[in-house]
CSV table of C-alpha atoms and ligand atoms in Angstrom, one decimal:
chain,number,residue,atom,x,y,z
A,10,MET,CA,-12.6,8.1,20.9
A,11,THR,CA,-9.9,10.3,19.9
A,12,ASP,CA,-8.6,11.2,16.3
A,13,SER,CA,-5.8,9.0,16.8
A,14,ALA,CA,-7.5,6.3,17.4
A,15,PRO,CA,-7.4,2.9,16.0
A,16,VAL,CA,-9.8,2.0,13.1
A,17,ASP,CA,-11.7,-1.3,11.3
A,18,LEU,CA,-11.8,-1.2,7.3
A,19,HIS,CA,-13.0,-4.4,7.2
A,20,CYS,CA,-16.8,-4.9,8.4
A,21,HIS,CA,-20.2,-6.7,7.8
A,22,SER,CA,-23.7,-6.2,8.4
A,23,THR,CA,-26.8,-7.5,8.2
A,24,ALA,CA,-26.9,-5.9,4.3
A,25,SER,CA,-24.8,-8.9,3.8
A,26,ASP,CA,-24.2,-11.8,5.9
A,27,GLY,CA,-23.0,-10.2,9.4
A,28,THR,CA,-25.9,-10.3,12.6
A,29,ALA,CA,-25.8,-6.2,13.7
A,30,ARG,CA,-27.1,-3.7,11.7
A,31,PRO,CA,-25.3,-1.6,9.9
A,32,ALA,CA,-26.5,0.7,12.4
A,33,GLU,CA,-25.3,-1.6,15.1
A,34,VAL,CA,-22.1,-1.8,14.2
A,35,VAL,CA,-21.1,1.8,14.2
A,36,ARG,CA,-21.9,1.3,17.5
A,37,LEU,CA,-19.7,-1.3,18.5
A,38,ALA,CA,-17.0,0.7,16.4
A,39,SER,CA,-17.7,3.6,18.9
A,40,ASP,CA,-17.8,1.0,22.0
A,41,ALA,CA,-14.4,-0.4,20.8
A,42,GLY,CA,-12.7,3.0,21.2
A,43,LEU,CA,-12.2,3.3,17.5
A,44,SER,CA,-11.8,6.8,15.5
A,45,ALA,CA,-12.9,5.2,11.9
A,46,LEU,CA,-15.0,2.3,10.2
A,47,ALA,CA,-16.1,1.8,6.8
A,48,LEU,CA,-18.5,-0.9,6.1
A,49,THR,CA,-17.8,-3.3,3.7
A,50,ASP,CA,-20.5,-6.3,3.1
A,51,HIS,CA,-20.0,-8.0,0.2
A,52,ASP,CA,-21.8,-7.3,-2.9
A,53,THR,CA,-23.7,-4.5,-2.0
A,54,VAL,CA,-23.7,-0.8,-1.4
A,55,ALA,CA,-27.8,-0.8,1.0
A,56,GLY,CA,-26.3,-0.5,4.0
A,57,VAL,CA,-23.7,2.6,4.0
A,58,ALA,CA,-26.8,5.4,4.3
A,59,GLU,CA,-27.9,4.1,7.3
A,60,ALA,CA,-24.0,3.6,8.3
A,61,ALA,CA,-23.3,6.8,8.1
A,62,GLY,CA,-26.5,8.5,9.8
A,63,GLU,CA,-25.3,6.7,12.8
A,64,ALA,CA,-21.4,7.6,12.2
A,65,ALA,CA,-22.5,11.5,11.8
A,66,ARG,CA,-24.7,11.3,15.5
A,67,LEU,CA,-22.0,9.7,17.1
A,68,GLY,CA,-18.9,12.0,15.9
A,69,LEU,CA,-16.4,8.3,14.2
A,70,ASP,CA,-15.5,9.1,10.6
A,71,PHE,CA,-16.5,6.4,8.4
A,72,LEU,CA,-15.9,5.4,4.6
A,73,PRO,CA,-17.8,4.1,2.2
A,74,GLY,CA,-17.1,0.3,1.6
A,75,ILE,CA,-17.8,-3.0,-0.3
A,76,GLU,CA,-16.4,-6.5,-0.7
A,77,LEU,CA,-16.6,-7.4,-4.2
A,78,SER,CA,-16.1,-11.5,-4.5
A,79,CYS,CA,-14.4,-11.8,-7.9
A,80,SER,CA,-13.8,-15.1,-10.2
A,81,PHE,CA,-10.4,-16.9,-9.3
A,82,PRO,CA,-9.6,-20.9,-9.8
A,83,ARG,CA,-10.2,-22.8,-6.5
A,84,PRO,CA,-9.0,-23.2,-3.9
A,85,GLY,CA,-8.8,-19.6,-3.6
A,86,THR,CA,-11.0,-17.2,-3.1
A,87,LEU,CA,-10.3,-13.3,-4.4
A,88,HIS,CA,-12.3,-10.8,-2.7
A,89,LEU,CA,-11.7,-7.0,-3.3
A,90,LEU,CA,-12.8,-3.9,-1.2
A,91,GLY,CA,-13.7,-1.1,-2.2
A,92,TYR,CA,-13.4,2.4,-0.3
A,93,GLY,CA,-14.9,6.1,-0.3
A,94,VAL,CA,-16.6,4.9,-3.3
A,95,ASP,CA,-20.0,6.6,-4.7
A,96,PRO,CA,-23.0,4.1,-3.8
A,97,ALA,CA,-24.3,5.8,-6.3
A,98,SER,CA,-22.6,5.8,-9.0
A,99,PRO,CA,-23.9,4.4,-12.2
A,100,ALA,CA,-21.1,2.0,-12.7
A,101,LEU,CA,-20.6,0.0,-9.2
A,102,LEU,CA,-24.9,-0.4,-9.3
A,103,LYS,CA,-25.1,-2.3,-12.6
A,104,LEU,CA,-22.3,-4.7,-11.2
A,105,ILE,CA,-23.4,-5.0,-8.0
A,106,ASP,CA,-27.1,-5.7,-10.5
A,107,GLU,CA,-25.1,-8.0,-11.7
A,108,GLN,CA,-23.7,-10.1,-9.1
A,109,THR,CA,-27.1,-9.8,-7.5
A,110,ARG,CA,-28.8,-11.4,-10.8
A,111,ALA,CA,-25.4,-13.9,-10.7
A,112,ARG,CA,-25.8,-14.8,-6.8
A,113,GLU,CA,-29.5,-15.7,-7.1
A,114,VAL,CA,-29.2,-18.0,-10.2
A,115,ARG,CA,-26.6,-19.5,-7.5
A,116,ASN,CA,-27.8,-20.2,-4.5
A,117,ARG,CA,-31.4,-21.6,-6.5
A,118,LEU,CA,-29.1,-23.9,-7.4
A,119,ILE,CA,-27.4,-24.9,-4.2
A,120,VAL,CA,-30.9,-25.0,-3.2
A,121,GLU,CA,-31.4,-27.2,-6.0
A,122,ARG,CA,-28.6,-29.2,-5.2
A,123,LEU,CA,-29.0,-29.7,-1.5
A,124,ASN,CA,-32.5,-31.2,-2.6
A,125,GLY,CA,-31.0,-34.0,-4.9
A,126,LEU,CA,-29.4,-34.6,-1.9
A,127,GLY,CA,-32.0,-35.5,-0.5
A,128,LEU,CA,-32.3,-32.8,2.2
A,129,ASP,CA,-35.5,-30.7,2.4
A,130,VAL,CA,-34.6,-27.0,2.2
A,131,SER,CA,-36.7,-24.5,0.4
A,132,TRP,CA,-35.9,-21.0,-1.9
A,133,ASP,CA,-38.4,-19.3,0.5
A,134,GLU,CA,-36.5,-20.7,3.7
A,135,VAL,CA,-33.4,-19.1,2.7
A,136,LEU,CA,-34.8,-16.4,1.9
A,137,GLU,CA,-36.7,-15.8,5.2
A,138,GLU,CA,-33.4,-16.6,6.7
A,139,ALA,CA,-31.5,-13.8,5.4
A,140,GLY,CA,-34.6,-11.2,6.0
A,141,ALA,CA,-34.9,-12.6,9.5
A,142,GLY,CA,-32.2,-11.1,10.8
A,143,ARG,CA,-32.6,-7.9,9.5
A,144,GLY,CA,-35.4,-6.5,12.0
A,145,GLU,CA,-38.7,-5.9,11.7
A,146,ASN,CA,-38.5,-2.6,9.9
A,147,ASP,CA,-35.8,-3.0,7.6
A,148,GLU,CA,-34.3,0.5,7.0
A,149,THR,CA,-31.3,-1.7,5.6
A,150,ARG,CA,-32.8,-1.9,1.9
A,151,ASN,CA,-32.5,1.4,1.5
A,152,GLY,CA,-35.8,2.9,2.9
A,153,GLY,CA,-37.8,-0.4,2.6
A,154,THR,CA,-40.1,-1.4,5.3
A,155,ARG,CA,-41.2,-4.5,3.6
A,156,ASP,CA,-40.9,-8.4,5.2
A,157,ASN,CA,-39.8,-10.5,3.2
A,158,ALA,CA,-40.7,-13.4,4.4
A,159,THR,CA,-44.1,-12.0,3.2
A,160,ARG,CA,-43.4,-10.9,0.0
A,161,ASP,CA,-45.4,-12.8,-2.2
A,162,ASN,CA,-42.9,-13.5,-5.3
A,163,ALA,CA,-44.3,-11.7,-8.0
A,164,THR,CA,-43.7,-8.6,-5.0
A,165,ARG,CA,-40.3,-10.0,-4.3
A,166,ASP,CA,-39.5,-9.5,-8.0
A,167,ASP,CA,-40.4,-6.2,-8.6
A,168,ALA,CA,-38.9,-5.3,-5.0
A,169,ALA,CA,-35.5,-6.7,-6.3
A,170,ARG,CA,-35.4,-4.9,-8.7
A,171,ASP,CA,-36.7,-1.0,-7.2
A,172,ASP,CA,-33.8,-2.2,-4.2
A,173,ALA,CA,-31.5,-2.6,-7.1
A,174,ALA,CA,-32.4,0.9,-8.5
A,175,ARG,CA,-32.2,2.6,-5.2
A,176,GLY,CA,-28.4,1.2,-4.8
A,177,GLY,CA,-28.4,-2.7,-3.9
A,178,GLY,CA,-30.1,-5.0,-2.4
A,179,ALA,CA,-29.2,-7.0,0.9
A,180,THR,CA,-26.9,-9.9,-0.3
A,181,ILE,CA,-28.4,-13.4,0.6
A,182,GLY,CA,-25.4,-15.5,0.8
A,183,ARG,CA,-24.1,-19.2,2.0
A,184,PRO,CA,-24.0,-18.2,5.2
A,185,HIS,CA,-27.7,-17.5,4.7
A,186,LEU,CA,-28.2,-21.0,3.5
A,187,ALA,CA,-25.4,-22.4,6.7
A,188,ALA,CA,-28.1,-21.2,8.7
A,189,VAL,CA,-30.9,-22.5,7.4
A,190,LEU,CA,-29.4,-25.7,8.1
A,191,VAL,CA,-28.1,-25.7,10.9
A,192,ARG,CA,-31.8,-24.1,11.8
A,193,LYS,CA,-33.5,-27.9,10.4
A,194,GLY,CA,-31.2,-29.4,12.5
A,195,LEU,CA,-29.7,-31.2,8.7
A,196,VAL,CA,-25.6,-29.9,10.1
A,197,ALA,CA,-24.5,-29.2,13.4
A,198,SER,CA,-22.9,-26.5,12.7
A,199,ALA,CA,-22.2,-23.8,9.9
A,200,ARG,CA,-18.7,-25.3,9.4
A,201,GLN,CA,-19.8,-28.9,9.1
A,202,ALA,CA,-21.9,-27.1,6.7
A,203,PHE,CA,-19.5,-25.7,4.0
A,204,ASP,CA,-17.4,-29.1,4.9
A,205,ARG,CA,-20.4,-31.5,3.8
A,206,TYR,CA,-22.2,-29.1,1.6
A,207,LEU,CA,-21.5,-25.3,0.3
A,208,GLY,CA,-17.8,-25.3,0.6
A,209,GLY,CA,-15.5,-25.9,-3.0
A,210,ALA,CA,-15.5,-29.7,-1.7
A,211,GLY,CA,-19.5,-29.9,-0.4
A,212,GLY,CA,-21.3,-31.9,-2.5
A,213,ALA,CA,-24.0,-29.2,-3.4
A,214,TYR,CA,-20.8,-26.3,-4.6
A,215,VAL,CA,-21.6,-23.8,-7.2
A,216,ASP,CA,-19.6,-21.3,-8.4
A,217,THR,CA,-20.9,-19.2,-11.1
A,218,ASN,CA,-18.9,-16.4,-10.1
A,219,ARG,CA,-18.4,-14.2,-13.8
A,220,LEU,CA,-16.6,-11.3,-12.6
A,221,SER,CA,-13.2,-10.2,-13.3
A,222,ALA,CA,-10.8,-8.9,-10.4
A,223,GLU,CA,-9.9,-5.6,-13.3
A,224,ARG,CA,-13.8,-5.4,-13.9
A,225,ALA,CA,-14.4,-4.8,-10.6
A,226,ILE,CA,-11.4,-2.6,-10.0
A,227,ALA,CA,-12.6,-0.9,-12.7
A,228,ALA,CA,-15.9,-0.1,-10.8
A,229,VAL,CA,-14.5,0.7,-7.4
A,230,ARG,CA,-12.6,2.8,-9.1
A,231,ALA,CA,-15.7,5.1,-11.1
A,232,ALA,CA,-17.0,4.9,-8.3
A,233,GLY,CA,-14.3,7.0,-7.0
A,234,GLY,CA,-12.8,5.0,-4.8
A,235,VAL,CA,-9.6,2.9,-3.8
A,236,ALA,CA,-9.7,-1.0,-4.7
A,237,SER,CA,-7.6,-3.1,-1.8
A,238,LEU,CA,-7.2,-6.8,-2.3
A,239,ALA,CA,-8.6,-8.1,1.0
A,240,HIS,CA,-6.9,-11.1,3.2
A,241,PRO,CA,-4.7,-12.5,0.1
A,242,LEU,CA,-3.7,-15.3,1.4
A,243,LEU,CA,-7.2,-16.7,0.5
A,244,LEU,CA,-5.6,-16.5,-2.5
A,245,ARG,CA,-3.9,-19.8,-1.7
A,246,ARG,CA,-0.7,-18.9,-4.2
A,247,GLN,CA,1.8,-21.6,-3.2
A,248,THR,CA,4.3,-19.8,-3.1
A,249,PRO,CA,5.4,-16.0,-2.2
A,250,GLN,CA,6.7,-15.6,-5.3
A,251,GLN,CA,3.5,-16.4,-6.9
A,252,LEU,CA,1.2,-15.0,-4.0
A,253,GLU,CA,3.6,-11.3,-5.6
A,254,ALA,CA,3.3,-11.8,-9.3
A,255,MET,CA,-0.8,-12.0,-8.5
A,256,VAL,CA,-0.5,-8.5,-6.7
A,257,ARG,CA,2.2,-7.1,-8.6
A,258,GLU,CA,-0.9,-7.9,-11.8
A,259,LEU,CA,-3.7,-6.3,-10.2
A,260,ALA,CA,-1.7,-3.4,-9.6
A,261,GLU,CA,-1.7,-2.9,-13.0
A,262,GLN,CA,-5.9,-2.7,-13.7
A,263,GLY,CA,-5.9,-0.6,-11.3
A,264,LEU,CA,-5.7,-2.3,-7.6
A,265,GLU,CA,-3.9,1.0,-4.7
A,266,ALA,CA,-3.5,-1.3,-1.8
A,267,ILE,CA,-3.6,-4.7,0.0
A,268,GLU,CA,-5.1,-5.7,3.5
A,269,THR,CA,-2.4,-6.6,6.0
A,270,ILE,CA,-3.7,-6.5,9.1
A,271,HIS,CA,-6.8,-8.7,9.3
A,272,SER,CA,-8.2,-11.9,11.7
A,273,GLY,CA,-6.5,-14.5,9.8
A,274,HIS,CA,-3.1,-12.6,9.4
A,275,ASP,CA,-0.8,-14.2,12.1
A,276,ALA,CA,2.0,-11.5,13.1
A,277,ASP,CA,4.4,-12.8,10.5
A,278,THR,CA,2.2,-12.0,8.0
A,279,VAL,CA,1.4,-8.4,8.8
A,280,ALA,CA,4.8,-8.6,8.4
A,281,ARG,CA,5.5,-10.7,5.0
A,282,LEU,CA,2.7,-8.3,3.4
A,283,THR,CA,3.4,-5.1,4.2
A,284,ARG,CA,6.6,-5.5,2.6
A,285,LEU,CA,4.9,-6.6,0.1
A,286,ALA,CA,3.0,-4.0,0.6
A,287,ASP,CA,6.5,-1.4,0.7
A,288,ARG,CA,7.9,-3.2,-2.8
A,289,LEU,CA,5.0,-2.6,-4.3
A,290,ASP,CA,4.3,1.3,-3.5
A,291,LEU,CA,0.5,-0.2,-2.5
A,292,LEU,CA,-1.6,1.1,0.9
A,293,THR,CA,-2.4,-0.8,3.5
A,294,THR,CA,-6.0,-1.5,5.1
A,295,GLY,CA,-6.2,-3.3,7.6
A,296,GLY,CA,-9.9,-4.5,9.3
A,297,SER,CA,-11.1,-7.2,11.6
A,298,ASP,CA,-13.9,-9.5,9.2
A,299,PHE,CA,-15.7,-8.9,11.6
A,300,HIS,CA,-19.7,-10.7,10.8
A,301,GLY,CA,-21.5,-10.6,15.3
A,302,SER,CA,-22.4,-13.6,16.2
A,303,ALA,CA,-22.3,-15.6,12.3
A,304,LYS,CA,-18.7,-15.3,12.9
A,305,PRO,CA,-18.2,-15.1,17.5
A,306,GLY,CA,-14.4,-15.7,17.3
A,307,ILE,CA,-14.2,-12.1,15.5
A,308,ARG,CA,-14.0,-8.7,17.8
A,309,ILE,CA,-14.8,-5.4,16.3
A,310,GLY,CA,-11.5,-3.4,16.1
A,311,LYS,CA,-9.3,-6.1,16.6
A,312,PRO,CA,-8.4,-8.7,14.1
A,313,ALA,CA,-5.7,-11.3,15.8
A,314,GLY,CA,-6.1,-9.1,18.8
A,315,ARG,CA,-3.9,-6.8,16.6
A,316,GLU,CA,-5.5,-2.7,16.2
A,317,VAL,CA,-5.8,-0.8,12.7
A,318,PRO,CA,-3.5,2.4,13.0
A,319,ARG,CA,-5.4,5.1,12.2
A,320,GLY,CA,-2.8,6.5,9.7
A,321,PHE,CA,-3.9,3.5,7.5
A,322,TYR,CA,-7.8,5.2,7.1
A,323,ASP,CA,-5.7,9.0,6.6
A,324,ARG,CA,-3.6,7.8,3.9
A,325,LEU,CA,-6.7,5.6,2.3
A,326,LEU,CA,-8.2,9.4,2.9
A,327,HIS,CA,-5.5,12.0,1.5
A,328,CYS,CA,-5.2,9.1,-1.7
A,329,LEU,CA,-9.0,9.4,-2.2
A,330,ARG,CA,-8.7,12.9,-1.6
A,331,ARG,CA,-6.2,13.5,-4.7
A,332,ARG,CA,-8.3,11.4,-7.1
A,333,ARG,CA,-10.3,14.1,-6.5
A,334,ALA,CA,-8.3,16.5,-6.8
A,335,THR,CA,-7.2,15.0,-10.5
A,336,HIS,CA,-11.0,14.6,-11.0
A,337,ARG,CA,-12.5,17.8,-10.6
A,338,GLY,CA,-14.3,17.3,-13.7
A,339,ARG,CA,-16.0,13.7,-15.1
A,340,PRO,CA,-15.8,10.3,-13.5
A,341,ALA,CA,-15.2,7.9,-15.7
A,342,ASP,CA,-18.9,7.0,-15.4
A,343,ALA,CA,-20.4,10.2,-15.2
A,344,PRO,CA,-23.4,9.8,-16.8
A,345,THR,CA,-24.3,13.8,-17.8
A,346,PRO,CA,-22.8,16.8,-16.6
A,347,ALA,CA,-26.1,18.2,-14.3
A,348,VAL,CA,-26.5,14.9,-12.8
A,349,VAL,CA,-23.3,14.7,-11.7
A,350,ALA,CA,-23.7,18.6,-10.6
A,351,ASP,CA,-26.4,17.6,-8.8
A,352,ARG,CA,-24.6,15.1,-6.1
A,353,PRO,CA,-22.5,16.0,-3.4
A,354,GLY,CA,-19.0,15.5,-3.3
A,355,ARG,CA,-18.1,15.6,-6.9
A,356,ALA,CA,-18.3,18.1,-9.1
A,357,GLY,CA,-20.6,20.5,-8.4
A,358,PRO,CA,-22.6,21.2,-5.2
A,359,PRO,CA,-24.6,19.4,-3.1
A,360,SER,CA,-28.6,19.7,-4.0
A,361,ALA,CA,-30.8,21.7,-1.7
A,362,GLY,CA,-32.6,19.2,1.2
A,363,GLN,CA,-29.9,16.9,0.1
A,364,PRO,CA,-27.2,16.9,2.9
A,365,LEU,CA,-23.6,15.9,2.9
A,366,GLN,CA,-22.6,12.6,4.1
A,367,PRO,CA,-20.0,13.0,6.2
A,368,TRP,CA,-17.6,10.8,3.6
A,369,GLN,CA,-17.9,14.0,1.2
A,370,GLN,CA,-17.3,17.2,3.3
A,371,GLY,CA,-14.2,18.4,2.4
A,372,SER,CA,-13.5,19.1,6.3
A,373,VAL,CA,-13.1,15.3,6.8
A,374,MET,CA,-11.3,14.8,3.4
A,375,ASN,CA,-9.4,17.4,4.5
A,376,ARG,CA,-8.3,16.1,7.2
A,377,SER,CA,-5.7,13.9,6.4
B,4,LIG,P1,-20.3,-16.5,-1.0
B,4,LIG,O1,-20.5,-15.1,-0.9
B,4,LIG,O2,-22.0,-16.4,-0.6
B,4,LIG,O3,-19.8,-17.5,-1.4
B,4,LIG,O4,-20.3,-16.5,0.9
B,4,LIG,C1,-18.7,-16.2,1.1
B,4,LIG,C2,-19.2,-16.1,3.0
B,4,LIG,O5,-18.9,-18.2,3.2
B,4,LIG,C3,-18.1,-15.7,3.1
B,4,LIG,O6,-19.0,-14.5,4.5
B,4,LIG,C4,-16.9,-16.6,4.1
B,4,LIG,O7,-17.1,-16.2,5.7
B,4,LIG,C5,-18.2,-17.4,4.3
B,4,LIG,N1,-17.7,-19.0,4.5
B,4,LIG,C6,-16.5,-20.0,3.0
B,4,LIG,N2,-16.3,-20.8,3.5
B,4,LIG,C7,-16.9,-21.4,4.8
B,4,LIG,C8,-16.1,-22.0,5.6
B,4,LIG,N3,-15.6,-23.1,5.3
B,4,LIG,N4,-17.1,-21.5,6.8
B,4,LIG,C9,-18.1,-21.0,7.2
B,4,LIG,N5,-17.2,-20.4,6.6
B,4,LIG,C10,-17.8,-19.7,5.5
B,5,LIG,ZN1,-19.7,-12.1,5.1
B,6,LIG,FE1,-14.0,-12.5,2.0
B,7,LIG,FE1,-14.7,-10.0,4.9
């Protein structure tokens, strides 16, 4: 691995719907010869600490990230990537907690609808599925060693609250529901599960997401991060002009980057989105959207066979560093100066016994 080696800024782990543990994702990135990685699990930062530790051990540059699902009219999908976020930011944790609750309401409704369609699926099976991929000694749940499947309901609720207080638990999503349907032989494949039941046109589709992009962007920025629009084509705007108008609107709300390189983007799309970023003076981000064996066609560090240049990571870091320089005072969501000073990488010195995370160290931040 050299400092000019490519990077991957869009990866999922068992903290959401990926199949590789956070530390494994980092090892795969290192084995693939990448020089930097961002972990961007759906609506959680629960995998960040484990990934950061492994990245430090292997000498890989690491950015804590998140992919927030925002409300958007069907058939479009609006996902916002947040980079360099402080995983302990109160504003971000509050939003994650709300998303987790909304997801549980939605997931339970989907199970009810599936039952209404005559499919024998229970909420416990979904929990088991989401826990199953996470290994026995589950650090993904931020230090927790409890096994989802063995919790009774009351303990589970308590544990969920603990998780939220510590930085969010693991995210449960439709891919876990799809996996249950496949495992029980109720559908032939995850694809069929989405086509028939879980997708926008499926019989059990439920959308309860009320998170506005504006609020998601604000939370990422309050957490000290840079917001990037993930896979912009999935907004499914009819024309390039409509896409541009939407991106402009998001940029006015504080969006600072768009994802140009992605496993779903062909060469033309990459070129078009790169020109759009140039025109709107936005940074570019890129990544594979790696999900492990849940999306077997996707290789870490090789979105659609391409590579994401190291410069994407360096420019993001540069922007984050500038942000910190202008934020010498208190960030917008800072609770009290004492708490902020206690946290590394912010206004004050790190507290004893709490090591600086790699992305919080001046040497890494000052490298670009
Ligand atoms: P959720 O966040 O629970 O709404 O689920 C979103 C996840 O489901 C994303 O990771 C998508 O990749 C996956 N997904 C959405 N639509 C499909 C589909 N038609 N086939 C397979 N996976 C899908
Ligand atoms: Zn996913
Ligand atoms: Fe996404
Ligand atoms: Fe993703």
